[in-house]
Amino acid sequence: MKVISGKFFYNDEIKEIDVGIEEGKIVEIKKHIVTEERYEFPEGVIIPSMVDMHVHFREPGYTWKEDFESGSLSALHGGVTFYIDMPNTNPPTNSLENFILKYNLAKSKSYVDFGIAYLLDNKVEKNIEDIVTSFKIYMSETTNVKPLNPLIIPEITKDITKNITVHAEWPECIKKYEENSLNDHDKNRPETCEIKAVRFLVNNVDGKIHIAHVSSPDSVDIALAKKFTTEVTPHHLFLNKNMQLGAFGKVNPPLRSEHVSGMLLEYLSSGIIDVVASDHSPHSPEEKENFNLAPSGLPGVETSMPLLLMEMKRGNISLNRLVKVVSENPGKLLNIKKGKIELGYDADFVIFHLSSEKRIKAKNLHYKCGWTPFENMDAIFPDYVFIRGEMAIKKGEEIINPGYGKYYPENEFLK
Ligand code: NCD
Ligand code: ZN
């Protein structure tokens, strides 16, 4: 049996234990396991790797921005071993045929495990639900998607049991004035647009909804009334509209004030917000040149966990909460056995050292777009990453190949 031995964050404390792995899954957790195949980590702390519920790897259709190979390699270096790819590609993921097209691309190129979100803008057949990982609804117009009529949401979500993530901005609330700054963008799509959309969902949808990238504490408060789950991005936590980012900070929903981002961090660390997801949405630097014309979206899959580990080191979030919001809660919402150190779960881990603090530099990241809005911020990148028991990052270098990644959930039809 393969055994990883070290300081695991297990049952809410750091403990020296042995974790036994067979066929990529955790099969034993003990003080000491007798074995011939042992990986020992006397230094560093071992936690579950990140499950990122929200990335846009742009394939098919927009591969000058990113593709499954570059996106998943970036994910791996950021400690992400599972991601959900969003459906606003070209063609969009809104039919079985388009789903299979994307599945085949990701399967042959992805370094890490993955799921695919299906665009929910109509009633779907049960055979579609069986095959996809998750669903996505866009209430408003955003990069490459047309909004749907929100009035159909109660009907189209009614019979679905898998996770439904909603981009919640109320379409009629969004203004289209010319914009030249992050402040203008915030004025065109103010917090009230998100609040209106979340209120509509709370009042009209009976099932469970997951609200993507919240940008307002008030919409979180409203979502709680129906026990909807909420997700926040690192850019809404660590960036704000007063920073000199130009179009490289233009994103939907927009960056808000420093006061709001501080509140969101407090909501996250106190257990009110459930998930951190990157909403990795890269665009090329050329596309971001003219503020008014620039598409919205920021890259972030490689820096989410590193920024949060740094925040943990600063004492602004506990390790317990960090593991819950980046790994355990998203795994639970997606109903996959990932994101937790427990028998039967995939052996997906990162090993980090609190002392290996680094400045984020775009040139050291693996994005195709070549930039990051978090340039020069401090972060803690993982030194080792394991996926299903296989060492994938060793001392900061990848040692697996594209195509290692596996699709979840397993499905007979896709074999
Ligand atoms: C996303 C993108 O570029 O795909 N942009 C963004 O600002 N978040 C689309 C989206 O999720 O709104
Ligand atoms: Zn979105």
Coordinates of C-alpha atoms and ligand atoms in Angstrom, one line a residue:
M1 CA 0.0 0.0 0.0
K2 CA 1.2 3.5 -0.8
V3 CA 1.5 5.6 2.4
I4 CA 1.9 9.4 2.8
S5 CA 3.3 10.3 6.1
G6 CA 3.4 13.7 7.6
K7 CA 1.5 16.5 9.4
F8 CA -2.0 16.2 8.2
F9 CA -4.8 18.7 9.0
Y10 CA -7.2 16.0 10.1
N11 CA -10.3 16.3 12.2
D12 CA -9.6 20.0 12.8
E13 CA -6.1 19.7 14.1
I14 CA -2.6 19.1 12.7
K15 CA -1.6 15.5 13.5
E16 CA 1.4 13.3 12.5
I17 CA -0.3 10.4 10.8
D18 CA 0.0 7.9 8.0
V19 CA -2.6 7.9 5.2
G20 CA -2.8 4.7 3.2
I21 CA -3.8 4.8 -0.4
E22 CA -5.1 2.2 -2.8
E23 CA -6.3 2.9 -6.4
G24 CA -6.1 6.6 -5.7
K25 CA -8.4 6.5 -2.7
I26 CA -7.8 6.9 1.0
V27 CA -8.2 3.4 2.6
E28 CA -6.5 3.7 5.9
I29 CA -5.8 6.6 8.4
K30 CA -3.6 5.6 11.3
K31 CA -0.7 6.6 13.6
H32 CA 1.5 4.1 11.8
I33 CA 1.0 1.9 8.8
V34 CA 3.6 -0.8 7.9
T35 CA 4.5 -0.5 4.2
E36 CA 7.3 -0.6 1.6
E37 CA 6.1 2.4 -0.3
R38 CA 6.3 5.5 1.9
Y39 CA 6.4 9.2 1.1
E40 CA 7.6 11.1 4.1
F41 CA 7.0 14.8 4.7
P42 CA 8.6 15.8 8.0
E43 CA 8.2 19.5 7.1
G44 CA 5.1 21.3 6.0
V45 CA 1.4 20.8 6.5
I46 CA -0.8 18.5 4.4
I47 CA -4.4 19.6 3.6
P48 CA -6.9 18.5 0.9
S49 CA -6.3 20.2 -2.4
M50 CA -8.7 22.8 -3.8
V51 CA -12.0 22.0 -5.6
D52 CA -12.6 25.0 -7.8
M53 CA -16.3 25.2 -8.7
H54 CA -15.9 28.0 -11.2
V55 CA -13.4 28.4 -14.0
H56 CA -13.5 29.3 -17.7
F57 CA -10.8 27.5 -19.6
R58 CA -12.2 28.9 -22.9
E59 CA -12.2 25.7 -24.9
P60 CA -13.6 25.2 -27.5
G61 CA -13.7 28.6 -29.2
Y62 CA -11.5 31.1 -27.4
T63 CA -8.2 29.3 -27.1
W64 CA -6.1 32.4 -27.5
K65 CA -7.3 33.3 -24.0
E66 CA -6.7 29.8 -22.4
D67 CA -7.2 26.1 -23.1
F68 CA -7.6 23.0 -21.1
E69 CA -3.9 22.3 -21.1
S70 CA -2.7 25.7 -19.9
G71 CA -5.7 26.2 -17.6
S72 CA -5.3 22.9 -15.9
L73 CA -1.5 23.3 -15.5
S74 CA -2.2 26.6 -13.9
A75 CA -4.7 25.0 -11.6
L76 CA -2.3 22.3 -10.6
H77 CA 0.4 24.8 -9.6
G78 CA -2.2 26.6 -7.5
G79 CA -3.1 23.5 -5.6
V80 CA -6.4 22.9 -7.5
T81 CA -6.9 19.2 -8.5
F82 CA -10.5 19.5 -9.6
Y83 CA -12.3 22.2 -11.4
I84 CA -15.7 22.8 -13.0
D85 CA -15.5 24.4 -16.5
M86 CA -18.2 26.9 -17.3
P87 CA -20.4 26.6 -20.4
N88 CA -19.9 30.0 -22.1
T89 CA -17.6 28.6 -24.7
N90 CA -18.1 28.5 -28.5
P91 CA -20.1 26.4 -29.1
P92 CA -21.7 26.8 -25.6
T93 CA -22.2 23.7 -23.5
N94 CA -26.0 23.5 -24.1
S95 CA -26.5 20.2 -26.0
L96 CA -25.3 16.6 -25.6
E97 CA -23.2 17.0 -28.7
N98 CA -21.5 20.2 -27.5
F99 CA -21.0 18.6 -24.1
I100 CA -19.2 15.5 -25.6
L101 CA -17.1 17.9 -27.8
K102 CA -15.9 19.7 -24.6
Y103 CA -15.5 16.4 -22.7
N104 CA -13.2 14.9 -25.3
L105 CA -11.0 18.1 -25.4
A106 CA -10.7 18.2 -21.6
K107 CA -10.1 14.5 -21.2
S108 CA -7.2 14.5 -23.6
K109 CA -5.6 17.7 -22.3
S110 CA -6.4 18.2 -18.6
Y111 CA -3.6 17.7 -16.0
V112 CA -6.1 17.6 -13.2
D113 CA -9.5 16.1 -12.6
F114 CA -12.5 18.0 -13.9
G115 CA -16.2 18.4 -14.2
I116 CA -18.3 20.2 -16.8
A117 CA -21.2 22.7 -16.1
Y118 CA -24.1 22.6 -18.5
L119 CA -25.8 25.8 -19.6
L120 CA -29.3 25.7 -18.1
D121 CA -31.5 28.0 -20.2
N122 CA -34.3 25.5 -20.9
K123 CA -35.9 22.4 -19.4
V124 CA -33.3 19.5 -19.7
E125 CA -33.9 15.8 -20.1
K126 CA -32.9 13.4 -17.3
N127 CA -30.2 11.8 -19.5
I128 CA -28.4 15.2 -19.6
E129 CA -28.6 15.6 -15.9
D130 CA -27.1 12.0 -15.4
I131 CA -24.1 12.9 -17.5
V132 CA -23.1 16.5 -16.5
T133 CA -21.4 17.5 -13.3
S134 CA -23.3 20.7 -12.5
F135 CA -25.5 23.4 -14.1
K136 CA -25.0 27.1 -14.7
I137 CA -27.7 29.8 -15.1
Y138 CA -26.8 33.3 -16.3
M139 CA -29.5 35.8 -15.3
S140 CA -27.8 38.7 -17.0
E141 CA -25.8 39.3 -20.1
T142 CA -22.1 38.7 -19.7
T143 CA -19.1 37.6 -21.7
N144 CA -20.4 35.4 -24.6
V145 CA -23.8 34.7 -23.1
K146 CA -27.3 36.0 -23.7
P147 CA -29.5 36.4 -20.6
L148 CA -32.5 34.2 -20.1
N149 CA -35.9 35.3 -19.0
P150 CA -35.6 34.9 -15.2
L151 CA -39.3 34.1 -15.0
I152 CA -38.6 30.6 -16.4
I153 CA -36.0 29.8 -13.7
P154 CA -38.5 28.2 -11.2
E155 CA -39.7 25.8 -14.0
I156 CA -36.4 24.8 -15.4
T157 CA -34.8 24.2 -12.0
K158 CA -37.7 22.3 -10.5
D159 CA -36.7 18.7 -11.1
I160 CA -32.9 19.0 -11.0
T161 CA -31.0 17.5 -8.1
K162 CA -27.4 18.3 -9.1
N163 CA -25.8 21.6 -8.2
I164 CA -27.2 24.7 -9.9
T165 CA -24.8 27.7 -9.8
V166 CA -26.5 31.0 -10.7
H167 CA -24.8 34.2 -11.9
A168 CA -27.1 36.6 -10.2
E169 CA -27.4 40.1 -11.6
W170 CA -30.8 41.4 -12.5
P171 CA -30.8 42.1 -16.2
E172 CA -33.0 45.2 -16.3
C173 CA -31.0 46.8 -13.5
I174 CA -27.8 46.9 -15.6
K175 CA -27.0 50.2 -17.2
K176 CA -25.0 50.6 -20.4
Y177 CA -23.4 54.0 -20.0
E178 CA -19.9 54.5 -21.4
E179 CA -17.4 53.4 -18.8
N180 CA -13.8 54.5 -18.3
S181 CA -13.0 53.3 -14.8
L182 CA -13.7 50.6 -12.3
N183 CA -15.9 53.1 -10.5
D184 CA -18.0 53.6 -13.7
H185 CA -18.3 49.8 -14.1
D186 CA -19.5 49.5 -10.5
K187 CA -22.1 52.3 -11.2
N188 CA -23.4 50.5 -14.3
R189 CA -23.8 47.2 -12.4
P190 CA -24.3 48.2 -8.8
E191 CA -24.7 45.9 -5.8
T192 CA -28.5 46.5 -6.0
C193 CA -28.6 44.5 -9.3
E194 CA -27.2 41.4 -7.5
I195 CA -29.4 42.0 -4.5
K196 CA -32.5 42.1 -6.8
A197 CA -31.5 38.9 -8.6
V198 CA -30.9 37.0 -5.3
R199 CA -34.2 38.3 -3.9
F200 CA -36.0 37.1 -7.0
L201 CA -34.5 33.6 -6.5
V202 CA -35.3 33.5 -2.8
N203 CA -38.9 34.4 -3.5
N204 CA -39.5 32.2 -6.5
V205 CA -37.3 29.1 -6.5
D206 CA -38.0 26.2 -4.2
G207 CA -35.0 24.1 -4.7
K208 CA -31.4 24.6 -3.7
I209 CA -29.4 27.2 -5.5
H210 CA -25.7 28.1 -5.3
I211 CA -25.1 31.8 -5.8
A212 CA -21.8 32.4 -7.8
H213 CA -19.3 35.1 -6.9
V214 CA -21.2 37.3 -4.5
S215 CA -20.1 40.9 -4.4
S216 CA -22.4 42.2 -1.7
P217 CA -22.9 41.1 2.0
D218 CA -26.5 42.1 1.6
S219 CA -27.2 39.5 -1.1
V220 CA -25.6 36.9 1.1
D221 CA -28.0 37.8 3.9
I222 CA -30.9 37.5 1.6
A223 CA -29.6 34.1 0.2
L224 CA -29.5 32.7 3.7
A225 CA -33.3 33.0 4.1
K226 CA -33.7 30.1 1.7
K227 CA -30.5 28.4 2.8
F228 CA -29.0 28.9 -0.6
T229 CA -25.2 28.4 -0.6
T230 CA -22.9 31.3 -1.6
E231 CA -19.5 31.6 -3.2
V232 CA -17.0 34.4 -3.2
T233 CA -13.9 35.0 -5.4
P234 CA -10.5 36.1 -4.3
H235 CA -10.8 39.2 -6.4
H236 CA -13.9 40.3 -4.5
L237 CA -12.0 39.6 -1.3
F238 CA -8.6 41.1 -2.0
L239 CA -9.2 43.7 -4.8
N240 CA -11.4 46.8 -4.9
K241 CA -12.6 49.4 -7.4
N242 CA -10.2 52.1 -6.1
M243 CA -7.1 50.1 -7.1
Q244 CA -5.3 51.3 -10.3
L245 CA -6.1 48.2 -12.3
G246 CA -7.9 49.8 -15.3
A247 CA -9.7 47.2 -17.4
F248 CA -7.5 44.5 -15.8
G249 CA -9.9 44.8 -12.9
K250 CA -13.1 44.9 -15.0
V251 CA -15.2 41.8 -14.0
N252 CA -18.8 40.9 -13.4
P253 CA -20.1 41.4 -10.9
P254 CA -17.8 44.4 -10.5
L255 CA -15.2 45.1 -7.8
R256 CA -16.7 47.1 -5.0
S257 CA -15.3 49.3 -2.2
E258 CA -12.6 48.2 0.3
H259 CA -15.3 48.3 3.0
V260 CA -17.4 45.7 1.1
S261 CA -14.4 43.4 0.4
G262 CA -13.5 43.5 4.1
M263 CA -17.1 42.5 5.0
L264 CA -17.0 39.6 2.5
L265 CA -13.8 38.3 4.1
E266 CA -15.4 38.5 7.5
Y267 CA -18.5 36.6 6.2
L268 CA -16.1 34.0 4.8
S269 CA -14.0 33.5 7.9
S270 CA -17.0 33.5 10.2
G271 CA -18.7 30.7 8.3
I272 CA -21.5 32.7 6.5
I273 CA -20.1 32.3 3.0
D274 CA -19.7 28.7 2.0
V275 CA -17.2 28.5 -0.9
V276 CA -14.2 30.2 -2.5
A277 CA -14.1 29.7 -6.2
S278 CA -11.8 31.6 -8.6
D279 CA -14.1 32.5 -11.5
H280 CA -10.9 32.2 -13.5
S281 CA -12.0 34.3 -16.6
P282 CA -8.9 35.2 -18.6
H283 CA -8.9 37.6 -21.6
S284 CA -5.8 38.7 -23.6
P285 CA -4.1 41.9 -22.8
E286 CA -5.1 43.3 -26.2
E287 CA -8.7 42.7 -25.4
K288 CA -8.3 44.6 -22.2
E289 CA -6.8 47.7 -23.8
N290 CA -9.9 49.9 -24.1
F291 CA -11.8 50.1 -20.9
N292 CA -15.2 50.6 -22.4
L293 CA -14.9 47.8 -25.0
A294 CA -13.0 45.4 -22.8
P295 CA -14.7 42.1 -21.9
S296 CA -15.2 41.4 -18.2
G297 CA -13.2 38.7 -16.5
L298 CA -10.0 38.1 -14.6
P299 CA -7.7 35.1 -14.3
G300 CA -7.3 33.5 -10.9
V301 CA -7.2 29.7 -10.7
E302 CA -3.5 29.6 -9.8
T303 CA -3.6 32.2 -7.1
S304 CA -6.8 31.4 -5.1
M305 CA -5.5 28.9 -2.6
P306 CA -2.0 30.6 -2.4
L307 CA -3.7 34.0 -1.5
L308 CA -5.9 32.3 1.1
L309 CA -3.0 30.4 2.7
M310 CA -1.3 33.8 3.0
E311 CA -4.4 35.3 4.6
M312 CA -4.4 32.3 7.0
K313 CA -0.8 33.1 7.9
R314 CA -1.8 36.7 8.6
G315 CA -4.5 35.3 11.0
N316 CA -7.5 36.6 9.0
I317 CA -9.0 33.1 8.4
S318 CA -8.4 29.8 10.3
L319 CA -7.0 26.8 8.6
N320 CA -10.2 25.0 9.5
R321 CA -12.3 27.5 7.6
L322 CA -9.9 27.6 4.7
V323 CA -10.1 23.9 4.1
K324 CA -13.9 24.0 4.4
V325 CA -14.3 26.8 1.8
V326 CA -11.8 25.7 -0.8
S327 CA -12.1 22.0 -0.6
E328 CA -14.7 20.3 1.6
N329 CA -17.8 22.4 0.9
P330 CA -17.4 22.5 -2.9
G331 CA -16.8 18.7 -2.9
K332 CA -20.0 18.3 -0.9
L333 CA -22.0 20.6 -3.2
L334 CA -20.9 18.7 -6.2
N335 CA -21.5 15.4 -4.6
I336 CA -18.0 14.0 -5.4
K337 CA -15.6 12.2 -3.0
K338 CA -13.0 15.0 -3.0
G339 CA -11.9 17.8 -0.8
K340 CA -11.7 15.9 2.5
I341 CA -9.3 13.6 4.3
E342 CA -11.6 10.7 5.0
L343 CA -11.8 7.0 4.1
G344 CA -13.2 6.4 0.6
Y345 CA -12.2 9.9 -0.6
D346 CA -9.7 10.6 -3.4
A347 CA -6.1 11.1 -2.1
D348 CA -5.8 14.7 -3.3
F349 CA -3.5 16.7 -1.2
V350 CA -1.3 19.8 -1.1
I351 CA 1.8 20.2 1.1
F352 CA 2.7 23.8 1.9
H353 CA 5.3 25.5 4.1
L354 CA 4.2 28.6 5.9
S355 CA 7.7 30.0 5.4
S356 CA 7.6 29.7 1.6
E357 CA 6.0 33.0 1.0
K358 CA 6.4 34.4 -2.5
R359 CA 5.4 37.5 -4.5
I360 CA 2.9 36.8 -7.2
K361 CA 4.4 37.5 -10.6
A362 CA 2.6 36.9 -13.9
K363 CA 5.7 35.6 -15.5
N364 CA 5.9 32.7 -13.0
L365 CA 2.2 31.7 -13.5
H366 CA 1.1 29.3 -16.3
Y367 CA -1.7 31.3 -17.8
K368 CA -1.9 31.9 -21.6
C369 CA -3.0 35.5 -21.1
G370 CA 0.3 36.4 -19.3
W371 CA -1.2 38.7 -16.6
T372 CA -2.7 38.6 -13.2
P373 CA -4.6 41.3 -11.3
F374 CA -2.8 40.1 -8.1
E375 CA 0.7 41.1 -9.3
N376 CA 3.2 41.6 -6.4
M377 CA 0.8 40.4 -3.7
D378 CA 2.2 37.9 -1.3
A379 CA 1.1 34.2 -1.5
I380 CA 2.0 30.7 -0.4
F381 CA 2.2 28.2 -3.2
P382 CA 2.1 24.5 -2.6
D383 CA 5.5 22.7 -2.8
Y384 CA 3.9 19.2 -3.4
V385 CA 0.5 18.3 -4.9
F386 CA -0.9 14.8 -5.0
I387 CA -3.9 13.7 -7.3
R388 CA -5.5 10.4 -6.6
G389 CA -2.3 9.3 -4.7
E390 CA 0.0 10.3 -7.6
M391 CA 2.6 13.0 -6.9
A392 CA 1.8 15.7 -9.5
I393 CA 3.9 18.6 -8.2
K394 CA 7.3 18.0 -6.7
K395 CA 9.2 20.9 -5.2
G396 CA 7.1 23.3 -7.3
E397 CA 7.6 21.4 -10.6
E398 CA 4.9 19.4 -12.4
I399 CA 5.8 15.7 -13.0
I400 CA 2.6 14.5 -14.6
N401 CA 1.4 14.9 -18.2
P402 CA -1.6 16.4 -19.8
G403 CA -4.4 13.9 -20.0
Y404 CA -3.9 12.6 -16.4
G405 CA -7.2 14.3 -15.4
K406 CA -10.3 12.3 -15.0
Y407 CA -14.0 13.4 -15.4
Y408 CA -16.5 13.3 -12.6
P409 CA -19.0 11.8 -12.1
E410 CA -18.1 8.5 -13.7
N411 CA -20.7 7.6 -16.3
E412 CA -21.1 4.4 -18.4
F413 CA -22.2 6.4 -21.4
L414 CA -18.8 8.2 -21.6
K415 CA -16.6 5.0 -21.5
Ligands
NCD1 C1 -16.9 35.7 -17.3 C2 -16.1 35.3 -18.5 O1 -15.3 36.1 -19.0 O2 -16.3 34.2 -19.0 N1 -16.6 37.1 -16.9 C3 -16.7 37.6 -15.7 O3 -16.6 38.9 -15.6 N2 -16.9 36.9 -14.6 C4 -18.3 35.5 -17.5 C5 -19.1 35.5 -16.3 O4 -19.0 34.5 -15.5 O5 -19.8 36.5 -16.0
ZN2 ZN -20.1 34.4 -13.7

